[in-house]
């Protein structure tokens, strides 16, 4: 008897269970995978009162966007590696391009654009309406420890 | 900016008590951010709690939380140093992660490298037990406008 191949929605759910819910701070932020490809990740940071940086405007604080882009660049590296091998952020640069719209989710797309044996290079944009109209962009460098213990379980959740 | 927020900034500038200001920023409460002032300026503090973890296996703090501590401490230092009440807006920040953040309280200090008429450049350092062994540093640019 053969089982039906796993749908993308099912796979997304498993990736969210491992990476979004399995990592305490990602869970606290409410971060969710929206989509993925090899080396590319799309995330959503839903609007949450607790993340507001300016109570008068209701815009999400830049720190929460930094945390999302850090996690999402890391996820893009996992998706390029095809495993949850431990990685460590070496550096991360965030440019805040414009003020976000109040009381709205922030989305992001990140990609690992170069993978070497020890180092991964990733970049991405955070946006609200469209990827070509970003509120922030990020560039990150990650050190890869290929032999280390995976940071979350469920290796098979990665494509 | 409402009066309440401007008043908190002004009060923090006069007294070195940032608690009232921090209480008004939901994200600072979410993180568990605190701040005090000593002879060298503002010391930011990220009080440890389990939701700050980014790597549950080590365990280690999420890089985003350390970035937020460095950026926030830089903003508080700009408030503290400015002659009048100013509103700093982050243009960009580059964080170098030097050591993994262990699950304990983390502190940060910021130095204003250059304060121009509109742009301020700030360097910040985060540490845990020993200020001489930083776990991360950041350099950031801010657009600074009068309130």
PDB file of C-alpha atoms in Angstrom:
ATOM      1  CA  UNK A   1       0.000   0.000   0.000  1.00  0.00           C
ATOM      2  CA  UNK A   2       1.488   3.357  -0.956  1.00  0.00           C
ATOM      3  CA  UNK A   3       0.807   6.543   0.971  1.00  0.00           C
ATOM      4  CA  UNK A   4      -0.139   9.725  -0.830  1.00  0.00           C
ATOM      5  CA  UNK A   5       2.885  12.003  -1.207  1.00  0.00           C
ATOM      6  CA  UNK A   6       3.019  14.741   1.373  1.00  0.00           C
ATOM      7  CA  UNK A   7       1.455  17.985   0.185  1.00  0.00           C
ATOM      8  CA  UNK A   8       3.325  21.276   0.435  1.00  0.00           C
ATOM      9  CA  UNK A   9       0.829  22.440   3.069  1.00  0.00           C
ATOM     10  CA  UNK A  10       1.605  19.381   5.204  1.00  0.00           C
ATOM     11  CA  UNK A  11       5.320  19.925   4.797  1.00  0.00           C
ATOM     12  CA  UNK A  12       4.950  23.604   5.750  1.00  0.00           C
ATOM     13  CA  UNK A  13       3.090  22.540   8.848  1.00  0.00           C
ATOM     14  CA  UNK A  14       5.903  20.194   9.851  1.00  0.00           C
ATOM     15  CA  UNK A  15       8.540  22.862   9.170  1.00  0.00           C
ATOM     16  CA  UNK A  16       6.569  25.294  11.324  1.00  0.00           C
ATOM     17  CA  UNK A  17       6.369  22.722  14.095  1.00  0.00           C
ATOM     18  CA  UNK A  18      10.156  22.279  14.020  1.00  0.00           C
ATOM     19  CA  UNK A  19      11.441  25.767  13.340  1.00  0.00           C
ATOM     20  CA  UNK A  20       8.708  28.241  14.257  1.00  0.00           C
ATOM     21  CA  UNK A  21       7.327  26.421  17.305  1.00  0.00           C
ATOM     22  CA  UNK A  22      10.485  24.474  18.256  1.00  0.00           C
ATOM     23  CA  UNK A  23      12.560  27.643  18.683  1.00  0.00           C
ATOM     24  CA  UNK A  24      11.259  29.516  21.751  1.00  0.00           C
ATOM     25  CA  UNK A  25      11.887  33.053  20.522  1.00  0.00           C
ATOM     26  CA  UNK A  26      10.417  32.360  17.072  1.00  0.00           C
ATOM     27  CA  UNK A  27       7.339  30.997  18.826  1.00  0.00           C
ATOM     28  CA  UNK A  28       7.169  34.056  21.127  1.00  0.00           C
ATOM     29  CA  UNK A  29       7.269  36.323  18.057  1.00  0.00           C
ATOM     30  CA  UNK A  30       4.514  34.293  16.378  1.00  0.00           C
ATOM     31  CA  UNK A  31       6.757  33.733  13.348  1.00  0.00           C
ATOM     32  CA  UNK A  32       5.383  31.403  10.645  1.00  0.00           C
ATOM     33  CA  UNK A  33       6.818  29.856   7.483  1.00  0.00           C
ATOM     34  CA  UNK A  34       4.642  30.876   4.539  1.00  0.00           C
ATOM     35  CA  UNK A  35       6.553  29.118   1.787  1.00  0.00           C
ATOM     36  CA  UNK A  36       9.951  27.652   0.940  1.00  0.00           C
ATOM     37  CA  UNK A  37      12.184  26.493  -1.865  1.00  0.00           C
ATOM     38  CA  UNK A  38      15.720  25.129  -1.793  1.00  0.00           C
ATOM     39  CA  UNK A  39      17.713  27.955  -0.144  1.00  0.00           C
ATOM     40  CA  UNK A  40      14.757  30.367  -0.022  1.00  0.00           C
ATOM     41  CA  UNK A  41      12.304  31.060   2.799  1.00  0.00           C
ATOM     42  CA  UNK A  42       9.188  33.198   3.151  1.00  0.00           C
ATOM     43  CA  UNK A  43       8.008  34.119   6.643  1.00  0.00           C
ATOM     44  CA  UNK A  44       5.233  36.098   8.217  1.00  0.00           C
ATOM     45  CA  UNK A  45       5.437  38.062  11.460  1.00  0.00           C
ATOM     46  CA  UNK A  46       1.774  38.642  12.353  1.00  0.00           C
ATOM     47  CA  UNK A  47       0.862  41.944  13.953  1.00  0.00           C
ATOM     48  CA  UNK A  48       0.895  41.671  17.741  1.00  0.00           C
ATOM     49  CA  UNK A  49       0.334  44.495  20.255  1.00  0.00           C
ATOM     50  CA  UNK A  50       3.301  43.195  22.303  1.00  0.00           C
ATOM     51  CA  UNK A  51       5.729  43.919  19.424  1.00  0.00           C
ATOM     52  CA  UNK A  52       4.792  47.580  19.020  1.00  0.00           C
ATOM     53  CA  UNK A  53       7.733  49.986  19.240  1.00  0.00           C
ATOM     54  CA  UNK A  54       5.831  53.245  19.316  1.00  0.00           C
ATOM     55  CA  UNK A  55       2.483  53.109  21.118  1.00  0.00           C
ATOM     56  CA  UNK A  56       1.327  56.244  19.291  1.00  0.00           C
ATOM     57  CA  UNK A  57       1.730  54.796  15.814  1.00  0.00           C
ATOM     58  CA  UNK A  58       1.212  51.060  16.402  1.00  0.00           C
ATOM     59  CA  UNK A  59       4.176  50.138  14.182  1.00  0.00           C
ATOM     60  CA  UNK A  60       6.103  46.929  14.984  1.00  0.00           C
ATOM     61  CA  UNK A  61       9.504  47.686  16.592  1.00  0.00           C
ATOM     62  CA  UNK A  62      12.584  47.354  14.380  1.00  0.00           C
ATOM     63  CA  UNK A  63      14.029  44.852  16.848  1.00  0.00           C
ATOM     64  CA  UNK A  64      11.250  42.370  16.059  1.00  0.00           C
ATOM     65  CA  UNK A  65      11.930  42.818  12.332  1.00  0.00           C
ATOM     66  CA  UNK A  66      15.642  42.231  13.016  1.00  0.00           C
ATOM     67  CA  UNK A  67      14.777  39.027  14.891  1.00  0.00           C
ATOM     68  CA  UNK A  68      12.546  37.859  12.027  1.00  0.00           C
ATOM     69  CA  UNK A  69      15.227  38.570   9.385  1.00  0.00           C
ATOM     70  CA  UNK A  70      17.891  36.833  11.505  1.00  0.00           C
ATOM     71  CA  UNK A  71      15.691  33.746  11.868  1.00  0.00           C
ATOM     72  CA  UNK A  72      14.623  33.841   8.215  1.00  0.00           C
ATOM     73  CA  UNK A  73      18.193  34.212   6.896  1.00  0.00           C
ATOM     74  CA  UNK A  74      19.102  31.260   9.129  1.00  0.00           C
ATOM     75  CA  UNK A  75      16.150  29.276   7.750  1.00  0.00           C
ATOM     76  CA  UNK A  76      17.303  29.997   4.192  1.00  0.00           C
ATOM     77  CA  UNK A  77      20.710  28.572   5.152  1.00  0.00           C
ATOM     78  CA  UNK A  78      19.059  25.418   6.598  1.00  0.00           C
ATOM     79  CA  UNK A  79      17.065  25.113   3.368  1.00  0.00           C
ATOM     80  CA  UNK A  80      20.277  25.399   1.339  1.00  0.00           C
ATOM     81  CA  UNK A  81      22.073  22.855   3.548  1.00  0.00           C
ATOM     82  CA  UNK A  82      19.082  20.533   3.608  1.00  0.00           C
ATOM     83  CA  UNK A  83      19.582  20.017   7.338  1.00  0.00           C
ATOM     84  CA  UNK A  84      19.251  21.740  10.688  1.00  0.00           C
ATOM     85  CA  UNK A  85      23.045  21.542  11.216  1.00  0.00           C
ATOM     86  CA  UNK A  86      23.970  24.082  13.850  1.00  0.00           C
ATOM     87  CA  UNK A  87      24.739  27.491  12.396  1.00  0.00           C
ATOM     88  CA  UNK A  88      25.837  30.637  14.189  1.00  0.00           C
ATOM     89  CA  UNK A  89      25.176  34.157  12.959  1.00  0.00           C
ATOM     90  CA  UNK A  90      28.559  35.874  12.461  1.00  0.00           C
ATOM     91  CA  UNK A  91      27.128  39.201  11.459  1.00  0.00           C
ATOM     92  CA  UNK A  92      23.878  40.707  10.378  1.00  0.00           C
ATOM     93  CA  UNK A  93      23.248  44.083   8.810  1.00  0.00           C
ATOM     94  CA  UNK A  94      19.768  45.566   8.694  1.00  0.00           C
ATOM     95  CA  UNK A  95      18.836  48.672   6.708  1.00  0.00           C
ATOM     96  CA  UNK A  96      15.530  50.238   7.655  1.00  0.00           C
ATOM     97  CA  UNK A  97      14.248  51.629   4.373  1.00  0.00           C
ATOM     98  CA  UNK A  98      10.954  53.100   5.455  1.00  0.00           C
ATOM     99  CA  UNK A  99       8.530  53.177   8.354  1.00  0.00           C
ATOM    100  CA  UNK A 100       6.155  50.239   8.323  1.00  0.00           C
ATOM    101  CA  UNK A 101       2.403  50.659   8.127  1.00  0.00           C
ATOM    102  CA  UNK A 102       0.766  50.479  11.567  1.00  0.00           C
ATOM    103  CA  UNK A 103      -1.032  47.424  12.927  1.00  0.00           C
ATOM    104  CA  UNK A 104      -0.080  45.179  10.045  1.00  0.00           C
ATOM    105  CA  UNK A 105       1.908  41.993   9.623  1.00  0.00           C
ATOM    106  CA  UNK A 106       5.434  42.107   8.221  1.00  0.00           C
ATOM    107  CA  UNK A 107       6.465  39.483   5.668  1.00  0.00           C
ATOM    108  CA  UNK A 108       9.913  38.561   4.475  1.00  0.00           C
ATOM    109  CA  UNK A 109      11.734  36.632   1.786  1.00  0.00           C
ATOM    110  CA  UNK A 110      15.283  35.485   2.442  1.00  0.00           C
ATOM    111  CA  UNK A 111      17.750  33.496   0.381  1.00  0.00           C
ATOM    112  CA  UNK A 112      21.041  31.782   0.966  1.00  0.00           C
ATOM    113  CA  UNK A 113      22.890  32.985  -2.143  1.00  0.00           C
ATOM    114  CA  UNK A 114      26.237  31.338  -1.451  1.00  0.00           C
ATOM    115  CA  UNK A 115      27.167  28.298   0.544  1.00  0.00           C
ATOM    116  CA  UNK A 116      30.766  27.283   1.195  1.00  0.00           C
ATOM    117  CA  UNK A 117      32.056  24.504   3.408  1.00  0.00           C
ATOM    118  CA  UNK A 118      32.222  26.664   6.534  1.00  0.00           C
ATOM    119  CA  UNK A 119      30.321  29.847   5.722  1.00  0.00           C
ATOM    120  CA  UNK A 120      26.870  30.689   4.344  1.00  0.00           C
ATOM    121  CA  UNK A 121      25.875  34.072   2.924  1.00  0.00           C
ATOM    122  CA  UNK A 122      22.236  35.105   3.070  1.00  0.00           C
ATOM    123  CA  UNK A 123      20.163  38.177   2.300  1.00  0.00           C
ATOM    124  CA  UNK A 124      16.555  39.145   2.375  1.00  0.00           C
ATOM    125  CA  UNK A 125      13.866  41.796   2.426  1.00  0.00           C
ATOM    126  CA  UNK A 126      11.025  42.532   4.829  1.00  0.00           C
ATOM    127  CA  UNK A 127       7.886  43.999   3.300  1.00  0.00           C
ATOM    128  CA  UNK A 128       4.199  44.501   3.865  1.00  0.00           C
ATOM    129  CA  UNK A 129       2.618  44.833   0.417  1.00  0.00           C
ATOM    130  CA  UNK A 130       5.145  43.578  -2.097  1.00  0.00           C
ATOM    131  CA  UNK A 131       8.689  42.215  -2.136  1.00  0.00           C
ATOM    132  CA  UNK A 132       9.768  45.079  -4.396  1.00  0.00           C
ATOM    133  CA  UNK A 133       8.611  47.666  -1.858  1.00  0.00           C
ATOM    134  CA  UNK A 134      10.609  46.634   1.230  1.00  0.00           C
ATOM    135  CA  UNK A 135      10.500  48.195   4.691  1.00  0.00           C
ATOM    136  CA  UNK A 136      13.894  46.697   5.568  1.00  0.00           C
ATOM    137  CA  UNK A 137      16.625  44.613   4.037  1.00  0.00           C
ATOM    138  CA  UNK A 138      19.166  42.297   5.601  1.00  0.00           C
ATOM    139  CA  UNK A 139      22.520  40.736   4.809  1.00  0.00           C
ATOM    140  CA  UNK A 140      23.865  38.017   7.079  1.00  0.00           C
ATOM    141  CA  UNK A 141      26.869  35.728   7.325  1.00  0.00           C
ATOM    142  CA  UNK A 142      26.626  32.402   9.119  1.00  0.00           C
ATOM    143  CA  UNK A 143      29.219  29.900  10.327  1.00  0.00           C
ATOM    144  CA  UNK A 144      28.265  26.276   9.674  1.00  0.00           C
ATOM    145  CA  UNK A 145      29.206  23.395  11.941  1.00  0.00           C
ATOM    146  CA  UNK A 146      28.413  20.424   9.764  1.00  0.00           C
ATOM    147  CA  UNK A 147      29.153  17.831  12.420  1.00  0.00           C
ATOM    148  CA  UNK A 148      27.301  19.472  15.301  1.00  0.00           C
ATOM    149  CA  UNK A 149      24.031  18.407  16.836  1.00  0.00           C
ATOM    150  CA  UNK A 150      21.005  19.737  14.899  1.00  0.00           C
ATOM    151  CA  UNK A 151      19.462  22.778  16.563  1.00  0.00           C
ATOM    152  CA  UNK A 152      15.979  21.321  16.268  1.00  0.00           C
ATOM    153  CA  UNK A 153      14.851  17.780  15.576  1.00  0.00           C
ATOM    154  CA  UNK A 154      12.989  16.513  12.522  1.00  0.00           C
ATOM    155  CA  UNK A 155      15.689  16.723   9.833  1.00  0.00           C
ATOM    156  CA  UNK A 156      13.254  15.101   7.445  1.00  0.00           C
ATOM    157  CA  UNK A 157      11.098  18.222   7.496  1.00  0.00           C
ATOM    158  CA  UNK A 158      13.567  19.948   5.173  1.00  0.00           C
ATOM    159  CA  UNK A 159      13.204  19.554   1.421  1.00  0.00           C
TER     160      UNK A 159
ATOM    161  CA  UNK B   1       4.820  61.420  19.755  1.00  0.00           C
ATOM    162  CA  UNK B   2       2.309  62.025  22.463  1.00  0.00           C
ATOM    163  CA  UNK B   3       2.964  64.174  25.485  1.00  0.00           C
ATOM    164  CA  UNK B   4       3.167  61.135  27.780  1.00  0.00           C
ATOM    165  CA  UNK B   5       6.026  59.619  25.789  1.00  0.00           C
ATOM    166  CA  UNK B   6       7.910  62.911  25.451  1.00  0.00           C
ATOM    167  CA  UNK B   7       7.487  63.483  29.160  1.00  0.00           C
ATOM    168  CA  UNK B   8       8.944  60.040  29.921  1.00  0.00           C
ATOM    169  CA  UNK B   9      11.931  60.773  27.703  1.00  0.00           C
ATOM    170  CA  UNK B  10      12.412  64.116  29.418  1.00  0.00           C
ATOM    171  CA  UNK B  11      12.094  62.522  32.852  1.00  0.00           C
ATOM    172  CA  UNK B  12      14.623  59.804  31.942  1.00  0.00           C
ATOM    173  CA  UNK B  13      17.034  62.526  30.787  1.00  0.00           C
ATOM    174  CA  UNK B  14      16.690  64.460  34.008  1.00  0.00           C
ATOM    175  CA  UNK B  15      16.687  61.598  36.513  1.00  0.00           C
ATOM    176  CA  UNK B  16      18.391  58.669  34.758  1.00  0.00           C
ATOM    177  CA  UNK B  17      15.281  56.600  35.519  1.00  0.00           C
ATOM    178  CA  UNK B  18      14.267  54.890  32.253  1.00  0.00           C
ATOM    179  CA  UNK B  19      11.654  52.610  33.802  1.00  0.00           C
ATOM    180  CA  UNK B  20       8.671  54.871  32.990  1.00  0.00           C
ATOM    181  CA  UNK B  21       9.799  55.190  29.383  1.00  0.00           C
ATOM    182  CA  UNK B  22      10.415  51.451  28.983  1.00  0.00           C
ATOM    183  CA  UNK B  23       6.974  50.653  30.420  1.00  0.00           C
ATOM    184  CA  UNK B  24       5.396  52.653  27.588  1.00  0.00           C
ATOM    185  CA  UNK B  25       7.078  50.651  24.822  1.00  0.00           C
ATOM    186  CA  UNK B  26       5.309  47.281  24.466  1.00  0.00           C
ATOM    187  CA  UNK B  27       8.248  45.651  22.632  1.00  0.00           C
ATOM    188  CA  UNK B  28      10.670  46.584  25.466  1.00  0.00           C
ATOM    189  CA  UNK B  29       8.310  44.895  27.956  1.00  0.00           C
ATOM    190  CA  UNK B  30       8.012  41.856  25.650  1.00  0.00           C
ATOM    191  CA  UNK B  31      11.819  41.490  25.637  1.00  0.00           C
ATOM    192  CA  UNK B  32      12.282  42.242  29.334  1.00  0.00           C
ATOM    193  CA  UNK B  33      14.511  45.231  28.667  1.00  0.00           C
ATOM    194  CA  UNK B  34      15.765  47.355  31.529  1.00  0.00           C
ATOM    195  CA  UNK B  35      18.211  50.262  31.781  1.00  0.00           C
ATOM    196  CA  UNK B  36      20.159  52.191  34.384  1.00  0.00           C
ATOM    197  CA  UNK B  37      22.711  54.964  34.235  1.00  0.00           C
ATOM    198  CA  UNK B  38      26.196  54.908  35.724  1.00  0.00           C
ATOM    199  CA  UNK B  39      29.195  57.234  35.399  1.00  0.00           C
ATOM    200  CA  UNK B  40      29.813  56.132  31.798  1.00  0.00           C
ATOM    201  CA  UNK B  41      26.241  56.385  30.538  1.00  0.00           C
ATOM    202  CA  UNK B  42      23.340  54.024  29.962  1.00  0.00           C
ATOM    203  CA  UNK B  43      23.637  50.310  30.729  1.00  0.00           C
ATOM    204  CA  UNK B  44      20.908  48.341  28.973  1.00  0.00           C
ATOM    205  CA  UNK B  45      19.869  44.987  30.413  1.00  0.00           C
ATOM    206  CA  UNK B  46      18.101  42.074  28.767  1.00  0.00           C
ATOM    207  CA  UNK B  47      16.699  40.065  31.691  1.00  0.00           C
ATOM    208  CA  UNK B  48      16.862  36.385  30.884  1.00  0.00           C
ATOM    209  CA  UNK B  49      13.635  34.514  30.213  1.00  0.00           C
ATOM    210  CA  UNK B  50      13.052  31.260  28.304  1.00  0.00           C
ATOM    211  CA  UNK B  51      11.265  32.891  25.316  1.00  0.00           C
ATOM    212  CA  UNK B  52      14.547  34.653  24.395  1.00  0.00           C
ATOM    213  CA  UNK B  53      16.137  31.340  23.345  1.00  0.00           C
ATOM    214  CA  UNK B  54      17.009  30.890  19.654  1.00  0.00           C
ATOM    215  CA  UNK B  55      18.925  27.612  19.889  1.00  0.00           C
ATOM    216  CA  UNK B  56      17.255  25.254  22.369  1.00  0.00           C
ATOM    217  CA  UNK B  57      19.995  22.602  22.048  1.00  0.00           C
ATOM    218  CA  UNK B  58      22.953  24.687  23.317  1.00  0.00           C
ATOM    219  CA  UNK B  59      20.918  26.614  24.678  1.00  0.00           C
ATOM    220  CA  UNK B  60      21.701  30.105  23.306  1.00  0.00           C
ATOM    221  CA  UNK B  61      19.894  33.427  23.053  1.00  0.00           C
ATOM    222  CA  UNK B  62      18.252  34.312  19.724  1.00  0.00           C
ATOM    223  CA  UNK B  63      20.497  36.670  17.748  1.00  0.00           C
ATOM    224  CA  UNK B  64      17.552  38.980  17.179  1.00  0.00           C
ATOM    225  CA  UNK B  65      17.164  39.607  20.904  1.00  0.00           C
ATOM    226  CA  UNK B  66      20.842  40.582  21.234  1.00  0.00           C
ATOM    227  CA  UNK B  67      20.489  42.872  18.200  1.00  0.00           C
ATOM    228  CA  UNK B  68      17.422  44.469  19.783  1.00  0.00           C
ATOM    229  CA  UNK B  69      19.302  45.008  23.089  1.00  0.00           C
ATOM    230  CA  UNK B  70      22.208  46.710  21.265  1.00  0.00           C
ATOM    231  CA  UNK B  71      19.934  48.904  19.146  1.00  0.00           C
ATOM    232  CA  UNK B  72      17.726  49.860  22.107  1.00  0.00           C
ATOM    233  CA  UNK B  73      20.716  50.704  24.302  1.00  0.00           C
ATOM    234  CA  UNK B  74      22.056  52.930  21.501  1.00  0.00           C
ATOM    235  CA  UNK B  75      18.692  54.740  21.333  1.00  0.00           C
ATOM    236  CA  UNK B  76      18.597  55.222  25.127  1.00  0.00           C
ATOM    237  CA  UNK B  77      22.184  56.563  25.084  1.00  0.00           C
ATOM    238  CA  UNK B  78      21.141  59.066  22.383  1.00  0.00           C
ATOM    239  CA  UNK B  79      18.237  60.186  24.587  1.00  0.00           C
ATOM    240  CA  UNK B  80      20.590  60.446  27.550  1.00  0.00           C
ATOM    241  CA  UNK B  81      23.330  62.445  25.771  1.00  0.00           C
ATOM    242  CA  UNK B  82      21.166  64.826  23.749  1.00  0.00           C
ATOM    243  CA  UNK B  83      20.747  68.339  25.080  1.00  0.00           C
ATOM    244  CA  UNK B  84      17.063  68.428  24.172  1.00  0.00           C
ATOM    245  CA  UNK B  85      14.435  65.733  23.668  1.00  0.00           C
ATOM    246  CA  UNK B  86      15.213  64.050  20.351  1.00  0.00           C
ATOM    247  CA  UNK B  87      13.665  61.210  18.385  1.00  0.00           C
ATOM    248  CA  UNK B  88      16.280  58.867  16.906  1.00  0.00           C
ATOM    249  CA  UNK B  89      15.247  56.715  13.948  1.00  0.00           C
ATOM    250  CA  UNK B  90      17.469  53.773  13.089  1.00  0.00           C
ATOM    251  CA  UNK B  91      18.887  53.993   9.564  1.00  0.00           C
ATOM    252  CA  UNK B  92      20.886  50.787   9.810  1.00  0.00           C
ATOM    253  CA  UNK B  93      22.648  48.504  12.230  1.00  0.00           C
ATOM    254  CA  UNK B  94      25.369  45.904  11.771  1.00  0.00           C
ATOM    255  CA  UNK B  95      25.733  43.363  14.544  1.00  0.00           C
ATOM    256  CA  UNK B  96      28.833  41.201  14.961  1.00  0.00           C
ATOM    257  CA  UNK B  97      28.134  38.069  16.992  1.00  0.00           C
ATOM    258  CA  UNK B  98      31.305  37.109  18.861  1.00  0.00           C
ATOM    259  CA  UNK B  99      30.185  34.449  21.347  1.00  0.00           C
ATOM    260  CA  UNK B 100      26.962  32.569  21.845  1.00  0.00           C
ATOM    261  CA  UNK B 101      24.631  34.214  24.321  1.00  0.00           C
ATOM    262  CA  UNK B 102      24.170  31.934  27.314  1.00  0.00           C
ATOM    263  CA  UNK B 103      20.789  31.815  29.100  1.00  0.00           C
ATOM    264  CA  UNK B 104      21.639  34.533  31.644  1.00  0.00           C
ATOM    265  CA  UNK B 105      21.122  38.316  31.862  1.00  0.00           C
ATOM    266  CA  UNK B 106      22.870  40.306  29.133  1.00  0.00           C
ATOM    267  CA  UNK B 107      24.055  43.910  29.395  1.00  0.00           C
ATOM    268  CA  UNK B 108      24.978  46.568  26.853  1.00  0.00           C
ATOM    269  CA  UNK B 109      26.626  49.952  26.627  1.00  0.00           C
ATOM    270  CA  UNK B 110      26.715  52.386  23.719  1.00  0.00           C
ATOM    271  CA  UNK B 111      29.223  55.070  22.713  1.00  0.00           C
ATOM    272  CA  UNK B 112      28.277  57.878  20.376  1.00  0.00           C
ATOM    273  CA  UNK B 113      31.117  57.881  17.860  1.00  0.00           C
ATOM    274  CA  UNK B 114      29.888  60.974  16.066  1.00  0.00           C
ATOM    275  CA  UNK B 115      26.864  63.169  16.588  1.00  0.00           C
ATOM    276  CA  UNK B 116      26.229  65.410  13.615  1.00  0.00           C
ATOM    277  CA  UNK B 117      23.366  67.791  13.065  1.00  0.00           C
ATOM    278  CA  UNK B 118      21.049  65.095  11.760  1.00  0.00           C
ATOM    279  CA  UNK B 119      22.982  61.831  11.821  1.00  0.00           C
ATOM    280  CA  UNK B 120      24.475  60.058  14.812  1.00  0.00           C
ATOM    281  CA  UNK B 121      26.829  57.108  14.580  1.00  0.00           C
ATOM    282  CA  UNK B 122      26.841  54.796  17.595  1.00  0.00           C
ATOM    283  CA  UNK B 123      28.926  51.769  18.620  1.00  0.00           C
ATOM    284  CA  UNK B 124      27.481  49.355  21.166  1.00  0.00           C
ATOM    285  CA  UNK B 125      28.799  46.334  23.049  1.00  0.00           C
ATOM    286  CA  UNK B 126      26.918  43.518  24.785  1.00  0.00           C
ATOM    287  CA  UNK B 127      28.315  41.233  27.491  1.00  0.00           C
ATOM    288  CA  UNK B 128      27.160  38.776  30.125  1.00  0.00           C
ATOM    289  CA  UNK B 129      29.449  38.155  33.140  1.00  0.00           C
ATOM    290  CA  UNK B 130      32.518  40.083  32.078  1.00  0.00           C
ATOM    291  CA  UNK B 131      32.358  43.419  30.300  1.00  0.00           C
ATOM    292  CA  UNK B 132      35.839  42.700  28.905  1.00  0.00           C
ATOM    293  CA  UNK B 133      34.486  39.620  27.070  1.00  0.00           C
ATOM    294  CA  UNK B 134      31.779  40.967  24.747  1.00  0.00           C
ATOM    295  CA  UNK B 135      29.316  38.517  23.192  1.00  0.00           C
ATOM    296  CA  UNK B 136      28.329  40.969  20.429  1.00  0.00           C
ATOM    297  CA  UNK B 137      29.073  44.441  19.125  1.00  0.00           C
ATOM    298  CA  UNK B 138      27.070  46.697  16.832  1.00  0.00           C
ATOM    299  CA  UNK B 139      27.563  49.826  14.854  1.00  0.00           C
ATOM    300  CA  UNK B 140      24.468  51.777  13.913  1.00  0.00           C
ATOM    301  CA  UNK B 141      23.475  55.030  12.243  1.00  0.00           C
ATOM    302  CA  UNK B 142      20.502  57.063  13.411  1.00  0.00           C
ATOM    303  CA  UNK B 143      18.590  59.948  11.952  1.00  0.00           C
ATOM    304  CA  UNK B 144      18.156  62.291  14.899  1.00  0.00           C
ATOM    305  CA  UNK B 145      15.481  64.970  14.757  1.00  0.00           C
ATOM    306  CA  UNK B 146      14.281  67.315  17.468  1.00  0.00           C
ATOM    307  CA  UNK B 147      10.985  66.254  19.042  1.00  0.00           C
TER     308      UNK B 147
END
